[in-house]
Amino acid sequence: MEVPIIGRLNYRDYQALIIAIVFLFIEKFLRVITYLLPSSGVRYLRDESQKLFSMLYKDERTLPVKLFQHAENFRELVNYWDYHVEDHIVKTRDNYILGVQRIPHGKYPSSAKPSPINFALNQVHQVEEEQNIETIFKKNGISLSAIRKNPNDIKNKSSSSSFLQEFSDESSSKKKKYIKPVVLLYHGLMTCSELWVCNVEYENRLACLLADAGYDVWFGNIRGNKYSMKHTKFDPSERRFWEYSMDEMAIYDLPDTIDYILDITGAPSLSYIGFSQGTAQCFASLSINPKLNKKVNLFIALAPATSPKGLKNSVIDALMKLSPNVIYLFFGRKAVLTMALFWQRVLSPPIFTKIIDLALRILFGWDLKNISEAQKAIGYYHLYSCSSTKSLVHWFQIIRSRKFQMYDDLPPYSYTSTSLGYSCQRFPTLQITTPTAIFYGGRDSLADMNMLLKQIPAPVLMREVLDYEHLDFLWARDVHQKVFPDIFNLLLRYNVHDNYDFMVDYQNNDDDIIDQEDYSYT
């Protein structure tokens, strides 16, 4: 007699199942032992393990890097760079409370700069004071016309021209209100908004460059992560809180966040920049919310993921393609990735960084050579956050089916699905009308461009960075050279509306404006 689920496993599935059980047992055992130890015992083991580790690897972290590693939240990270931060709360239609952050303007002028966080950061500030948005743009071949300015603040610029007089009529009692172009940045799977603001170098910190270039920059967070672990009725300790997949992110989280941002700013639309799952939830949301397409004037997809190929490691890849019941058996029905967050607090930072580095190599086959060791040390500490096990299972279903589909409540291995004649709904992504730009890595094991291009309308820009892997679009040493110029040129072209269409006309008179006919977006 065939045993349900187990009876249909092949050799590789059995191998994956046994390895997973052994790994989880060892991890749980070590975690229990750690819990039982007094804090002094944990500190002793931590210090001794670091001494042994230092015999093999030299700890080259600078003091600023150590400080950035241990920044508690988004605000602390951004305040290190002397930018103003706002915290906002979005209530979704299904009663989840999402934390959203905002950098409303560029770096503080020197006269208004807040008190230094720590004297050790002086060396960082001194370097950044020598750089500004203009020097960065000139250095990387980005037109200075990509810097958006309030026309009301422009002085000594052709004040007699007809279009300037039209914008600011002397006979009018008040000037036309200027609304900044808005950009929303969204993180990936099991991460949070902090990954956008933990870059070591200013020229690689997209969020800060956008703010300094005149954009109103917002940061989204999905339900269940560090900044969105709240519901009006359910507690995170309850299973019902974690009963969500990417479907709910697309139906509620993203549309409700965008509506809130547009209501606060007064802008008619915004540009969306997503990374990894942040691209998938936008594809999904735009496909099932036709009105949302008018509210997103440009969708920039960095390392897009809609139908990933799977994991590089064949054994682990086989594990994640098992029945959802097996995955739920391993990880439970609530939050996933709690083990990574636990060991992040227990292990010394250099050891934790090396473990994550090794795990990414095993799981995805990435060598991570484009990211500096200092950037890894900071980035890995701010990379992970909680999500639901159900959302992880949803991704496993997508990988297994090779379809960008909604959560399958009756998967193919369910005994009832065949008798019901059931077919899981795909996200209707071909119906998206928002202009979309795709940036993908030639060495990204998660990217499947052939599959993606069959699922979406023709993008306005397709850019392959041959030597890039998945995380390189966030933290690579040369991301400011290989990715950012295209991003700013796209924003200049598509993120316009009546309140500052004038600004584009004005900038087109500048000698350094990019020739739109010479720049190909197709």
PDB file of N, CA and C in Angstrom, residues 276 279 283 302-311 321 366 395 398-404 438-456 462 464 468 470 473:
ATOM      1  N   SER A 276      13.934  41.608  -6.222  1.00  0.00           N
ATOM      2  CA  SER A 276      13.603  40.201  -5.996  1.00  0.00           C
ATOM      3  C   SER A 276      12.097  40.020  -5.782  1.00  0.00           C
ATOM      4  N   THR A 279       9.790  42.688  -6.824  1.00  0.00           N
ATOM      5  CA  THR A 279       9.345  42.780  -8.215  1.00  0.00           C
ATOM      6  C   THR A 279       8.152  41.861  -8.446  1.00  0.00           C
ATOM      7  N   PHE A 283       4.496  42.854  -9.970  1.00  0.00           N
ATOM      8  CA  PHE A 283       3.907  42.217 -11.146  1.00  0.00           C
ATOM      9  C   PHE A 283       2.525  41.665 -10.806  1.00  0.00           C
ATOM     10  N   LEU A 302      14.530  45.115 -10.291  1.00  0.00           N
ATOM     11  CA  LEU A 302      15.926  44.727 -10.072  1.00  0.00           C
ATOM     12  C   LEU A 302      15.976  43.260  -9.653  1.00  0.00           C
ATOM     13  N   ALA A 303      16.736  42.450 -10.383  1.00  0.00           N
ATOM     14  CA  ALA A 303      16.822  41.010 -10.120  1.00  0.00           C
ATOM     15  C   ALA A 303      15.432  40.406 -10.003  1.00  0.00           C
ATOM     16  N   PRO A 304      14.610  40.523 -11.059  1.00  0.00           N
ATOM     17  CA  PRO A 304      13.205  40.103 -10.972  1.00  0.00           C
ATOM     18  C   PRO A 304      13.048  38.615 -10.743  1.00  0.00           C
ATOM     19  N   ALA A 305      11.985  38.290 -10.009  1.00  0.00           N
ATOM     20  CA  ALA A 305      11.679  36.890  -9.718  1.00  0.00           C
ATOM     21  C   ALA A 305      10.183  36.683  -9.881  1.00  0.00           C
ATOM     22  N   THR A 306       9.793  35.929 -10.883  1.00  0.00           N
ATOM     23  CA  THR A 306       8.398  35.524 -11.028  1.00  0.00           C
ATOM     24  C   THR A 306       8.292  34.001 -11.118  1.00  0.00           C
ATOM     25  N   SER A 307       9.236  33.391 -11.810  1.00  0.00           N
ATOM     26  CA  SER A 307       9.273  31.926 -11.904  1.00  0.00           C
ATOM     27  C   SER A 307      10.717  31.463 -11.787  1.00  0.00           C
ATOM     28  N   PRO A 308      11.294  31.533 -10.585  1.00  0.00           N
ATOM     29  CA  PRO A 308      12.705  31.146 -10.412  1.00  0.00           C
ATOM     30  C   PRO A 308      12.963  29.708 -10.843  1.00  0.00           C
ATOM     31  N   LYS A 309      14.191  29.466 -11.259  1.00  0.00           N
ATOM     32  CA  LYS A 309      14.562  28.124 -11.709  1.00  0.00           C
ATOM     33  C   LYS A 309      14.622  27.124 -10.556  1.00  0.00           C
ATOM     34  N   GLY A 310      14.871  27.611  -9.373  1.00  0.00           N
ATOM     35  CA  GLY A 310      15.067  26.729  -8.225  1.00  0.00           C
ATOM     36  C   GLY A 310      16.418  27.000  -7.595  1.00  0.00           C
ATOM     37  N   LEU A 311      16.794  26.187  -6.635  1.00  0.00           N
ATOM     38  CA  LEU A 311      18.054  26.363  -5.939  1.00  0.00           C
ATOM     39  C   LEU A 311      19.170  25.601  -6.641  1.00  0.00           C
ATOM     40  N   LYS A 321      10.624  21.245  -3.126  1.00  0.00           N
ATOM     41  CA  LYS A 321       9.576  20.863  -4.070  1.00  0.00           C
ATOM     42  C   LYS A 321       8.687  19.743  -3.534  1.00  0.00           C
ATOM     43  N   TRP A 366      26.248  31.330  -5.628  1.00  0.00           N
ATOM     44  CA  TRP A 366      26.814  32.669  -5.838  1.00  0.00           C
ATOM     45  C   TRP A 366      28.206  32.740  -5.215  1.00  0.00           C
ATOM     46  N   TRP A 395       6.186  30.285  -2.820  1.00  0.00           N
ATOM     47  CA  TRP A 395       7.314  30.327  -3.755  1.00  0.00           C
ATOM     48  C   TRP A 395       7.717  28.929  -4.197  1.00  0.00           C
ATOM     49  N   ILE A 398       5.413  27.901  -6.898  1.00  0.00           N
ATOM     50  CA  ILE A 398       5.716  28.571  -8.166  1.00  0.00           C
ATOM     51  C   ILE A 398       6.898  27.902  -8.854  1.00  0.00           C
ATOM     52  N   ILE A 399       7.927  27.590  -8.076  1.00  0.00           N
ATOM     53  CA  ILE A 399       9.118  26.950  -8.644  1.00  0.00           C
ATOM     54  C   ILE A 399       8.778  25.561  -9.174  1.00  0.00           C
ATOM     55  N   ARG A 400       7.978  24.852  -8.419  1.00  0.00           N
ATOM     56  CA  ARG A 400       7.619  23.498  -8.828  1.00  0.00           C
ATOM     57  C   ARG A 400       6.745  23.495 -10.080  1.00  0.00           C
ATOM     58  N   SER A 401       5.774  24.392 -10.164  1.00  0.00           N
ATOM     59  CA  SER A 401       4.833  24.418 -11.282  1.00  0.00           C
ATOM     60  C   SER A 401       5.389  25.134 -12.506  1.00  0.00           C
ATOM     61  N   ARG A 402       6.457  25.966 -12.292  1.00  0.00           N
ATOM     62  CA  ARG A 402       7.031  26.790 -13.369  1.00  0.00           C
ATOM     63  C   ARG A 402       5.996  27.778 -13.888  1.00  0.00           C
ATOM     64  N   LYS A 403       5.096  28.229 -13.011  1.00  0.00           N
ATOM     65  CA  LYS A 403       4.065  29.199 -13.377  1.00  0.00           C
ATOM     66  C   LYS A 403       4.010  30.283 -12.302  1.00  0.00           C
ATOM     67  N   PHE A 404       3.827  31.523 -12.726  1.00  0.00           N
ATOM     68  CA  PHE A 404       3.664  32.617 -11.774  1.00  0.00           C
ATOM     69  C   PHE A 404       2.188  32.651 -11.379  1.00  0.00           C
ATOM     70  N   ILE A 438      13.553  46.179 -16.870  1.00  0.00           N
ATOM     71  CA  ILE A 438      14.082  44.961 -16.262  1.00  0.00           C
ATOM     72  C   ILE A 438      15.607  45.041 -16.185  1.00  0.00           C
ATOM     73  N   PHE A 439      16.156  44.803 -14.995  1.00  0.00           N
ATOM     74  CA  PHE A 439      17.599  44.705 -14.791  1.00  0.00           C
ATOM     75  C   PHE A 439      17.892  43.328 -14.196  1.00  0.00           C
ATOM     76  N   TYR A 440      18.706  42.541 -14.880  1.00  0.00           N
ATOM     77  CA  TYR A 440      18.969  41.190 -14.382  1.00  0.00           C
ATOM     78  C   TYR A 440      20.437  40.827 -14.550  1.00  0.00           C
ATOM     79  N   GLY A 441      20.878  39.889 -13.744  1.00  0.00           N
ATOM     80  CA  GLY A 441      22.276  39.483 -13.756  1.00  0.00           C
ATOM     81  C   GLY A 441      22.513  38.251 -14.609  1.00  0.00           C
ATOM     82  N   GLY A 442      23.607  38.259 -15.346  1.00  0.00           N
ATOM     83  CA  GLY A 442      23.951  37.115 -16.174  1.00  0.00           C
ATOM     84  C   GLY A 442      24.321  35.890 -15.374  1.00  0.00           C
ATOM     85  N   ARG A 443      24.651  36.080 -14.086  1.00  0.00           N
ATOM     86  CA  ARG A 443      25.048  34.967 -13.223  1.00  0.00           C
ATOM     87  C   ARG A 443      24.064  34.767 -12.074  1.00  0.00           C
ATOM     88  N   ASP A 444      22.869  35.289 -12.227  1.00  0.00           N
ATOM     89  CA  ASP A 444      21.846  35.144 -11.189  1.00  0.00           C
ATOM     90  C   ASP A 444      21.116  33.824 -11.392  1.00  0.00           C
ATOM     91  N   SER A 445      21.338  32.889 -10.493  1.00  0.00           N
ATOM     92  CA  SER A 445      20.732  31.558 -10.627  1.00  0.00           C
ATOM     93  C   SER A 445      19.223  31.571 -10.418  1.00  0.00           C
ATOM     94  N   LEU A 446      18.664  32.666  -9.875  1.00  0.00           N
ATOM     95  CA  LEU A 446      17.223  32.745  -9.650  1.00  0.00           C
ATOM     96  C   LEU A 446      16.469  33.345 -10.829  1.00  0.00           C
ATOM     97  N   ALA A 447      17.189  33.986 -11.734  1.00  0.00           N
ATOM     98  CA  ALA A 447      16.534  34.690 -12.839  1.00  0.00           C
ATOM     99  C   ALA A 447      16.279  33.747 -14.008  1.00  0.00           C
ATOM    100  N   ASP A 448      15.076  33.802 -14.542  1.00  0.00           N
ATOM    101  CA  ASP A 448      14.719  33.059 -15.750  1.00  0.00           C
ATOM    102  C   ASP A 448      14.044  34.040 -16.693  1.00  0.00           C
ATOM    103  N   MET A 449      14.858  34.732 -17.490  1.00  0.00           N
ATOM    104  CA  MET A 449      14.341  35.793 -18.351  1.00  0.00           C
ATOM    105  C   MET A 449      13.452  35.251 -19.466  1.00  0.00           C
ATOM    106  N   ASN A 450      13.758  34.075 -19.963  1.00  0.00           N
ATOM    107  CA  ASN A 450      12.918  33.498 -21.022  1.00  0.00           C
ATOM    108  C   ASN A 450      11.492  33.298 -20.525  1.00  0.00           C
ATOM    109  N   MET A 451      11.363  32.808 -19.315  1.00  0.00           N
ATOM    110  CA  MET A 451      10.039  32.606 -18.734  1.00  0.00           C
ATOM    111  C   MET A 451       9.366  33.946 -18.434  1.00  0.00           C
ATOM    112  N   LEU A 452      10.123  34.894 -17.880  1.00  0.00           N
ATOM    113  CA  LEU A 452       9.551  36.188 -17.517  1.00  0.00           C
ATOM    114  C   LEU A 452       9.014  36.929 -18.731  1.00  0.00           C
ATOM    115  N   LEU A 453       9.775  36.959 -19.818  1.00  0.00           N
ATOM    116  CA  LEU A 453       9.374  37.713 -21.006  1.00  0.00           C
ATOM    117  C   LEU A 453       8.122  37.134 -21.661  1.00  0.00           C
ATOM    118  N   LYS A 454       7.847  35.859 -21.405  1.00  0.00           N
ATOM    119  CA  LYS A 454       6.611  35.265 -21.918  1.00  0.00           C
ATOM    120  C   LYS A 454       5.404  35.694 -21.087  1.00  0.00           C
ATOM    121  N   GLN A 455       5.667  36.184 -19.876  1.00  0.00           N
ATOM    122  CA  GLN A 455       4.586  36.469 -18.935  1.00  0.00           C
ATOM    123  C   GLN A 455       4.178  37.934 -18.892  1.00  0.00           C
ATOM    124  N   ILE A 456       5.004  38.837 -19.428  1.00  0.00           N
ATOM    125  CA  ILE A 456       4.741  40.271 -19.298  1.00  0.00           C
ATOM    126  C   ILE A 456       4.769  40.954 -20.663  1.00  0.00           C
ATOM    127  N   MET A 462      15.447  46.532 -21.237  1.00  0.00           N
ATOM    128  CA  MET A 462      15.986  45.257 -20.738  1.00  0.00           C
ATOM    129  C   MET A 462      17.489  45.429 -20.612  1.00  0.00           C
ATOM    130  N   GLU A 464      20.934  43.596 -19.136  1.00  0.00           N
ATOM    131  CA  GLU A 464      21.639  42.489 -18.508  1.00  0.00           C
ATOM    132  C   GLU A 464      23.017  42.943 -18.068  1.00  0.00           C
ATOM    133  N   TYR A 468      26.831  39.981 -12.906  1.00  0.00           N
ATOM    134  CA  TYR A 468      26.077  40.218 -11.674  1.00  0.00           C
ATOM    135  C   TYR A 468      25.305  38.988 -11.225  1.00  0.00           C
ATOM    136  N   HIS A 470      22.471  37.890  -7.789  1.00  0.00           N
ATOM    137  CA  HIS A 470      21.221  38.441  -7.277  1.00  0.00           C
ATOM    138  C   HIS A 470      21.438  39.687  -6.409  1.00  0.00           C
ATOM    139  N   PHE A 473      22.708  43.778  -7.311  1.00  0.00           N
ATOM    140  CA  PHE A 473      21.911  44.947  -7.659  1.00  0.00           C
ATOM    141  C   PHE A 473      21.646  45.840  -6.454  1.00  0.00           C
TER     142      PHE A 473
END
